[in-house]
Structures are given as C-alpha cells and as structure tokens.
Amino acid sequence: MIDIRATVGVVWKQESARIIAALLRMVHDVGLAEELAQDALVAAIEQWPVQGLPDNPGAWLTTIARRKAVDHLRRSSRFDGTDMEPPDSPAASSGDDVLRLLFISCHPVLEKPARVALTLRVIGGLSPAEIARAFLIGESAIAQRIAAAKRTLADSGVAYGLPDGPELVGRLSSVLEVVYLIFNEGYSATSGDDLMRPGLCLEALRLGRLLATSAPDDPEVHGLAALMEIQQSRAATRIGPRGEPVPLHEQNRGKWDRLLINRGFAAMLRARSAGAGKAPGPYVLQAAIAVCHAQASTAAATDWARIAVLYDALARLSPTPVVRLNRAVAVGFARGPEAGLALVDELRADPVLRDYHLLPGVRGDLLLRVGRVAEARRELERAASLTRNAAERDFLRARAEAAAGRLRPDVPAADAAADQFRSGADAGEGPLLGAAVDDFLGGLRPVTAQAYRKSLFRMRRALGERTPLTTLDPAGVAAVVATLWPGAAPRGWNRHLAAFRSFAAAAGFPQLASGLRNRPVERAARSPADSAGAHDPWDRVDVAVRERVLWLMVRESVAPIGAVLALDVQDLDLVARRGPGVSWGERTAARLPEVIAGRTRGPLFLSDRRPAPARRPAPADLCPETGRRRLSYERAEYLYKQATGHTLRTLRP
Amino acid sequence: MRYLMLSKTQDNQPDEKLFTEMAAFIEEMTASGVLLATGGLDASGFKLTSAGDQVTVTDGPFTEAKEAIGGFALVEVRSREEAIEIGRRFLAIVGDGESLVHEVFS
C-alpha cells in the first residue's frame, strides 16, 4: 500500500520546478506561479486518496495548475486569449521552461544568498525549513529571504524570456555560480560540526545535470557538471572515521566512486566538444584539474606538472586568492616546496585571506616540507584557531602537534592535540599570544577591557593564539595588522593600534608595537553636530550641566558613549584628565567638578530619579551617596535627541 | 542515497506506445539528475555456482523465466519515498509486474 501523503510530498519535490516553470510562462510572476502550483497540490491532497494516484502525477498537477492559472488570468482580466496556449495542450518544452525558471531564480538583480534560497525552493522543491537546516539559519529568515526575492523580481520587472547573445553569457555564469555555491556549501560546510552536508551536494549535482541537458551548447555547463561529479566521487574518502578531513593524497583511491568519475569524464568530453576552438573557461579548467587527480592511480602518480600548468591558466583567468592558494599547493608539488612557499608568502598580505584557515594550513605544510618545523607548527595552530569547523579544527591541531613531534603513539591524534591545546603554554618558547592577551584583559577594569577586547582579539586571531611572543617581530606584526582593518577611519585605526601598544607594553614586549604607524586624523568638521550651526550643544544654557559635560566629554575623548557612561567617580584621574578607556580635554576638565559635585565614588553620570524598589540596578550602577542610578544609554540618547534632533553618535567624528 | 531497481521480465509484449513513454520517462529522469545508469538484461545469461573448491557454470535460460531480471536502473534520490515513486511510475508504464528495489550502500 503506497502512502498517498508521502507520495504527494515526494511528487511535489520532483515536479514543482516543472509545474512552476510551465506556469511562469503564463503568469510572469514567480510568487504567483508558485502559489498556483501549490493550489494544484492542495487539489491533489484532496483527490488522490479518493481517485487513486494518477500514472503521471506531474502531468496531472501541471494540468490542474494551468487551469488555475487560466482562471486567475480571466479573473484579473489580463486574459486576452491570444498569446496563450489552451490549458490542455502539452507543454512546449518542459526543459526550456525549467531553464527559464533557473535563469530567473539566479537573476543578477538578487543578492547571492537570495538566489541560492530561491533556487533551492523553486527548482529543488525544498521547503524553507529544509533550506534553513542545510544552511544552519532560522526558518523564518529563509522564508523572508525567499519572499523578498520574489518581490524584488516582481518589482524590477525582469524579462521572463530565455536570455540570448551577450546577455546569455553573464546570466549563465550567474546560474553556474549559484549551483557551485550550493555544491560547495554541502561539500565543505563552512560552519557547524559536520564537514559535509550531502543533501546540498545532491541538490547541486541534480541542478548541474539538469543544466547539462537543457543548455548543452555551453562548455562551462559541462565543465561544472564534470567538476561536481568528480569532486563528489571522493565524498566517501575525504572524511576519516573520526570526522576529520583526509587530504587528497592520503585518500583511499580504491573507494572513489568510479561511476561518478566516469560520469565526470563523460561530461568533460562533452565540454571539450562544445568548446572546440574556444579557450577553456574557469569551470572547464577546474574540471580538468579534477580529472588529473581522478586519473592518477596513486598519489605519487599525480601529474603535478600538468596540474600546475592548469592552475597557471586558471589564475590568469580568475586570480582569486583561493585559486592562487591552490596554485601554490600545485606548484609546491610540481616545482618544489620553496617555489610553493614563495607563492604563499605573496598571499599573506591579501586582506581577503586574512582569516582563511587554509592559508596558514597550506603554509604550515610547505614549511614542514622545507624543514622549518617550529614555524610549521605555529601556522597549523593558527589554521586550527581560524577554522569554524569543529572536525577540521581537531585535525589541524593534531597536525600541529604531530609537527612538534609530541604525538604519543598510544593516544589518538585528535585527543592528544586537544589535551595539549587545553593545557596551554609549553616550556621553552615563553608566553603565548592567546594567554598573554587573556592575562592582559583580565587585569583591566571591565570597561577598559571591553574597549580593547575587540581590537586585541582580532589581532590575536590573525597572528595566531599559540604564537609565542618571543617569535613575533615588529615588521611581521605590522604586516599582519595592515590587513585587518582595510576600511577603518584614521581614528578607529589609531584606537586599534593603541590597544595593541598597551598590551605589548604590559606584556613586556613594547618593541612589538614599534612597527605600527598611526594615521593622521583630519580635523575637518563634518559631523551634523558641527554643521548644525551656531551653537555647540555643550554651550547651550537651556540644558542641564550633566548633559553638557557628557556631550563635551564624548566629543573631546572620541570614546564610545558606553565607556563614557560607564565611568565611576573613584576611577577618574582629574589631573591627567582620564579614566578607564576615556581621556578628555580642557573644556571637559573645567566643568567636570560641577558634575562630580563633591561625590567620592559611584557612577559619574547619574539619572534624575531614584529607581523604583522593584527595578534596583546592580550595585555598581547605583550611587551609594545619592541612591540614584547610572544614566542609561537610552536616556542619554533621548536627552540629546530632544536637545539637538541628532543621535549621540554624531558627536563622534 | 542510491537504489538499484531490478525489474522482472514481463509477460506482456512491449508495443510502440510503451517504447515512446519509456523513452520520455528515461529522458526526464536523466535530465533531473536522478537516473545514473540503466540497461536491459539478456534473459538467458549464465549462472556461477561455488561449492567447496569447485565453481560451475550453468548456461541459461533458466526454467523459472518469470523470475528472471529483465532490466536495471541505478537512481540517486533524496529518500526511500522518492525511490518508491520512481518505481511506481516505471510500473505505470510497463504494466503489471514486479520490481525489486535495494538501497546501495555507499
């Protein structure tokens, strides 16, 4: 007995793309087409249990959906009866319809995440919940993303025909990009505990196969299909029994899926014949590289020379940092680790790769091969701290420990590495950056620590948590820091540097900051507070002194408003004009005593009223002398807005 | 997940309509990326039997012809339900008969 409900769900997944695509030709609105298709599905849920399953459920649903579309068009009186086929005629070509829908769901007017979500929804037939699970995001976020995408398509009046000529190339590359994005998200999950999400790979493979049959004239379409089939052929061997990644050259080639490899080879042949006489595109080149690996019966038999040449061509075509990194790996095998290392070192200054764990990972491997073991270990540790994937992190830590020759033979690698990692600093190389930063922040007042934390954590991540301070040098620090905040305004940049200087001095390595250069700050008055006009807000006599001093302090110190509000009377250094994380100028200093008003402790800026007994704040936010609470950000913001019409932020240039 | 679908030989004679419908079905399943491989099988075949050190070869056709496998399809699907639906549509085209479906371990 076949379960009708389950069948309805399955049929929807298998057929919804064709149904929606056929309707799209009639109604020219993805959202409406999907709604009408779902109306047909409702009819199926009602009728199939009574009448039995139709032989071809997809055709049944399409017929019903087309009738509903005609009804809809009649009702909305847009139906003129001429440019539409009668509802019962067979679809012109369902392959073309689906391709048209795919071009729409991958339309460049949509942001990439929207293209991905909409494509999985209308082509893959996945529910928002399924898409959300695959990407580890909330279901409502996905539902909203899909709804917004449909609205954008409707609002921007995109053309629903198949693109041709020069437009086709760009549109097709957007489609290929979306498909490969989906595949990659499944193949190397960027976050979470599992290294792969096979469901997404399967969806992408299906999309790739669909494209290959419906747009067979484009070599890149077959190139992408070949690339995905061959990559997928290694799915079973690229993850070890403990969930760790297994590098290509260590995989058991006997377990590679020959069926998928052969499908990949066949797709590659189609790519070659479709692209005869043309220079190969990026997907064909990547597929050719995958073919090289698949053809090698052992890792040692890999034709690295050819792979390096293919990467040279790929790097010329799309010199993305990731391609250049892979090229360095290939060159490292084909022309020696020194040659590879030289290419990797060029990439270290690239801001795009600054948090990409594979850069230190690859560099660590190459350093190992040239015998620079201590550096190799640090790079592998840095790679471990950068990856967001748990299995990969354990793997990289294990490699780092193996590099250090610390691996005890009776303990499984990952355990030993994890123990080692938790146990913290080891003897010989002095304090590690990670622990030193924690110590430094731990010794500060919470407000100051708060102000420094972000800057220092960022630098620590880039320099490596397990990097011993003794191995850092000023030029190296400066080079890495230079990649961190490319778009930072001078003031922000200088604050980051100041945080590092304080840390380096406190840790006993002040020279490490000697390579860092402040950026000049333009003093031009650009903020609305200035341009607003004649009177600076702190000079207004109609405003209470507390507000005026607060505003002046924010303006003079350029400190975060939260840090200013967090100041306590007992921590102020009135002579040096500073408190934790905040230092102010003369004008603030002159008026500050009016706000302190003889108090010796407690919050500097107080609210007007005492809190109700039920809403007593933490003791630190309560003035022991007046019983009033610390002025809140919301209240401070409200007061400033009342007085000037602007937000407090505009006080900071 | 992958399933191997084996269809047992049918009594009814294939006609033009069946061929057309089956070709369209196979094309559809290939385009949607579900069908990885398919083929028809020679009804006679031969049988290998191993007993002790001895391997014997018996040529077909075998007497119990109704039990013979007439064709196979290897499909890649999201769920068991998808495999069932594909098998159902296959049977809707070929008519009365039996299909054996096994999941292929990866």
CSV table of C-alpha atoms in Angstrom, one decimal, chain B:
chain,number,residue,atom,x,y,z
B,1,MET,CA,21.1,7.7,-1.4
B,2,ARG,CA,21.2,5.3,-4.2
B,3,TYR,CA,18.8,2.5,-5.1
B,4,LEU,CA,19.2,-0.3,-7.5
B,5,MET,CA,15.9,-1.2,-9.2
B,6,LEU,CA,15.6,-4.5,-10.8
B,7,SER,CA,12.5,-5.3,-13.0
B,8,LYS,CA,11.4,-8.8,-13.6
B,9,THR,CA,10.6,-9.9,-17.0
B,10,GLN,CA,7.1,-9.0,-18.1
B,11,ASP,CA,4.6,-11.3,-19.9
B,12,ASN,CA,3.1,-8.5,-21.9
B,13,GLN,CA,4.7,-7.7,-25.2
B,14,PRO,CA,6.2,-4.1,-25.5
B,15,ASP,CA,4.4,-2.0,-28.1
B,16,GLU,CA,5.2,1.3,-29.8
B,17,LYS,CA,3.4,3.3,-27.0
B,18,LEU,CA,5.4,1.6,-24.3
B,19,PHE,CA,8.7,2.4,-26.1
B,20,THR,CA,7.7,6.1,-26.5
B,21,GLU,CA,6.6,6.5,-23.0
B,22,MET,CA,9.6,4.7,-21.6
B,23,ALA,CA,12.0,6.8,-23.7
B,24,ALA,CA,10.3,10.0,-22.4
B,25,PHE,CA,10.5,8.7,-18.8
B,26,ILE,CA,14.2,7.9,-19.1
B,27,GLU,CA,14.9,11.3,-20.6
B,28,GLU,CA,13.0,13.0,-17.9
B,29,MET,CA,14.8,11.1,-15.1
B,30,THR,CA,18.2,11.7,-16.7
B,31,ALA,CA,17.6,15.4,-17.1
B,32,SER,CA,16.5,15.7,-13.5
B,33,GLY,CA,19.7,14.1,-12.4
B,34,VAL,CA,18.0,11.1,-10.8
B,35,LEU,CA,18.9,8.3,-13.2
B,36,LEU,CA,22.6,7.4,-13.1
B,37,ALA,CA,22.6,4.2,-15.1
B,38,THR,CA,20.1,1.9,-16.7
B,39,GLY,CA,20.0,-1.0,-19.1
B,40,GLY,CA,18.2,-4.1,-20.3
B,41,LEU,CA,19.5,-7.6,-19.5
B,42,ASP,CA,19.8,-10.7,-21.7
B,43,ALA,CA,17.2,-13.1,-20.4
B,44,SER,CA,19.4,-16.2,-20.8
B,45,GLY,CA,22.6,-15.3,-19.1
B,46,PHE,CA,24.6,-17.9,-17.1
B,47,LYS,CA,24.9,-18.9,-13.5
B,48,LEU,CA,28.1,-19.4,-11.5
B,49,THR,CA,27.9,-21.7,-8.5
B,50,SER,CA,30.6,-22.2,-6.0
B,51,ALA,CA,30.7,-25.3,-3.8
B,52,GLY,CA,33.9,-26.1,-2.0
B,53,ASP,CA,36.8,-25.5,-4.4
B,54,GLN,CA,34.5,-26.1,-7.4
B,55,VAL,CA,33.0,-23.3,-9.4
B,56,THR,CA,30.5,-24.5,-12.0
B,57,VAL,CA,29.0,-22.5,-14.9
B,58,THR,CA,25.4,-23.2,-15.9
B,59,ASP,CA,24.1,-21.5,-19.1
B,60,GLY,CA,20.6,-20.0,-19.2
B,61,PRO,CA,17.9,-19.5,-20.0
B,62,PHE,CA,16.6,-20.8,-16.7
B,63,THR,CA,13.3,-22.6,-16.4
B,64,GLU,CA,11.8,-20.2,-13.9
B,65,ALA,CA,11.8,-17.5,-16.6
B,66,LYS,CA,9.2,-15.4,-14.8
B,67,GLU,CA,11.8,-14.8,-12.1
B,68,ALA,CA,14.5,-13.5,-14.5
B,69,ILE,CA,15.7,-9.9,-14.2
B,70,GLY,CA,14.9,-8.0,-17.4
B,71,GLY,CA,16.4,-4.6,-16.7
B,72,PHE,CA,18.0,-2.5,-14.1
B,73,ALA,CA,18.2,1.2,-13.1
B,74,LEU,CA,20.5,2.9,-10.7
B,75,VAL,CA,18.9,6.0,-9.2
B,76,GLU,CA,20.1,8.7,-6.9
B,77,VAL,CA,17.3,10.1,-4.7
B,78,ARG,CA,16.7,12.0,-1.6
B,79,SER,CA,14.6,9.5,0.2
B,80,ARG,CA,13.1,6.0,0.1
B,81,GLU,CA,9.7,7.6,-0.8
B,82,GLU,CA,11.3,9.1,-3.9
B,83,ALA,CA,12.6,5.7,-4.9
B,84,ILE,CA,9.1,4.3,-4.4
B,85,GLU,CA,7.5,7.0,-6.6
B,86,ILE,CA,10.0,6.4,-9.4
B,87,GLY,CA,9.3,2.7,-9.3
B,88,ARG,CA,5.6,3.3,-9.3
B,89,ARG,CA,5.9,5.5,-12.4
B,90,PHE,CA,8.0,2.9,-14.1
B,91,LEU,CA,5.4,0.2,-13.4
B,92,ALA,CA,2.6,2.5,-14.6
B,93,ILE,CA,4.3,2.5,-18.0
B,94,VAL,CA,5.3,-1.2,-18.3
B,95,GLY,CA,2.1,-2.5,-16.8
B,96,ASP,CA,1.6,-5.4,-14.3
B,97,GLY,CA,4.8,-6.8,-13.0
B,98,GLU,CA,7.4,-6.8,-10.2
B,99,SER,CA,10.3,-4.6,-9.3
B,100,LEU,CA,12.9,-5.4,-6.7
B,101,VAL,CA,14.5,-2.3,-5.1
B,102,HIS,CA,17.6,-2.3,-2.9
B,103,GLU,CA,19.4,0.6,-1.4
B,104,VAL,CA,23.1,0.6,-2.5
B,105,PHE,CA,25.4,1.2,0.4
B,106,SER,CA,27.9,3.9,-0.2
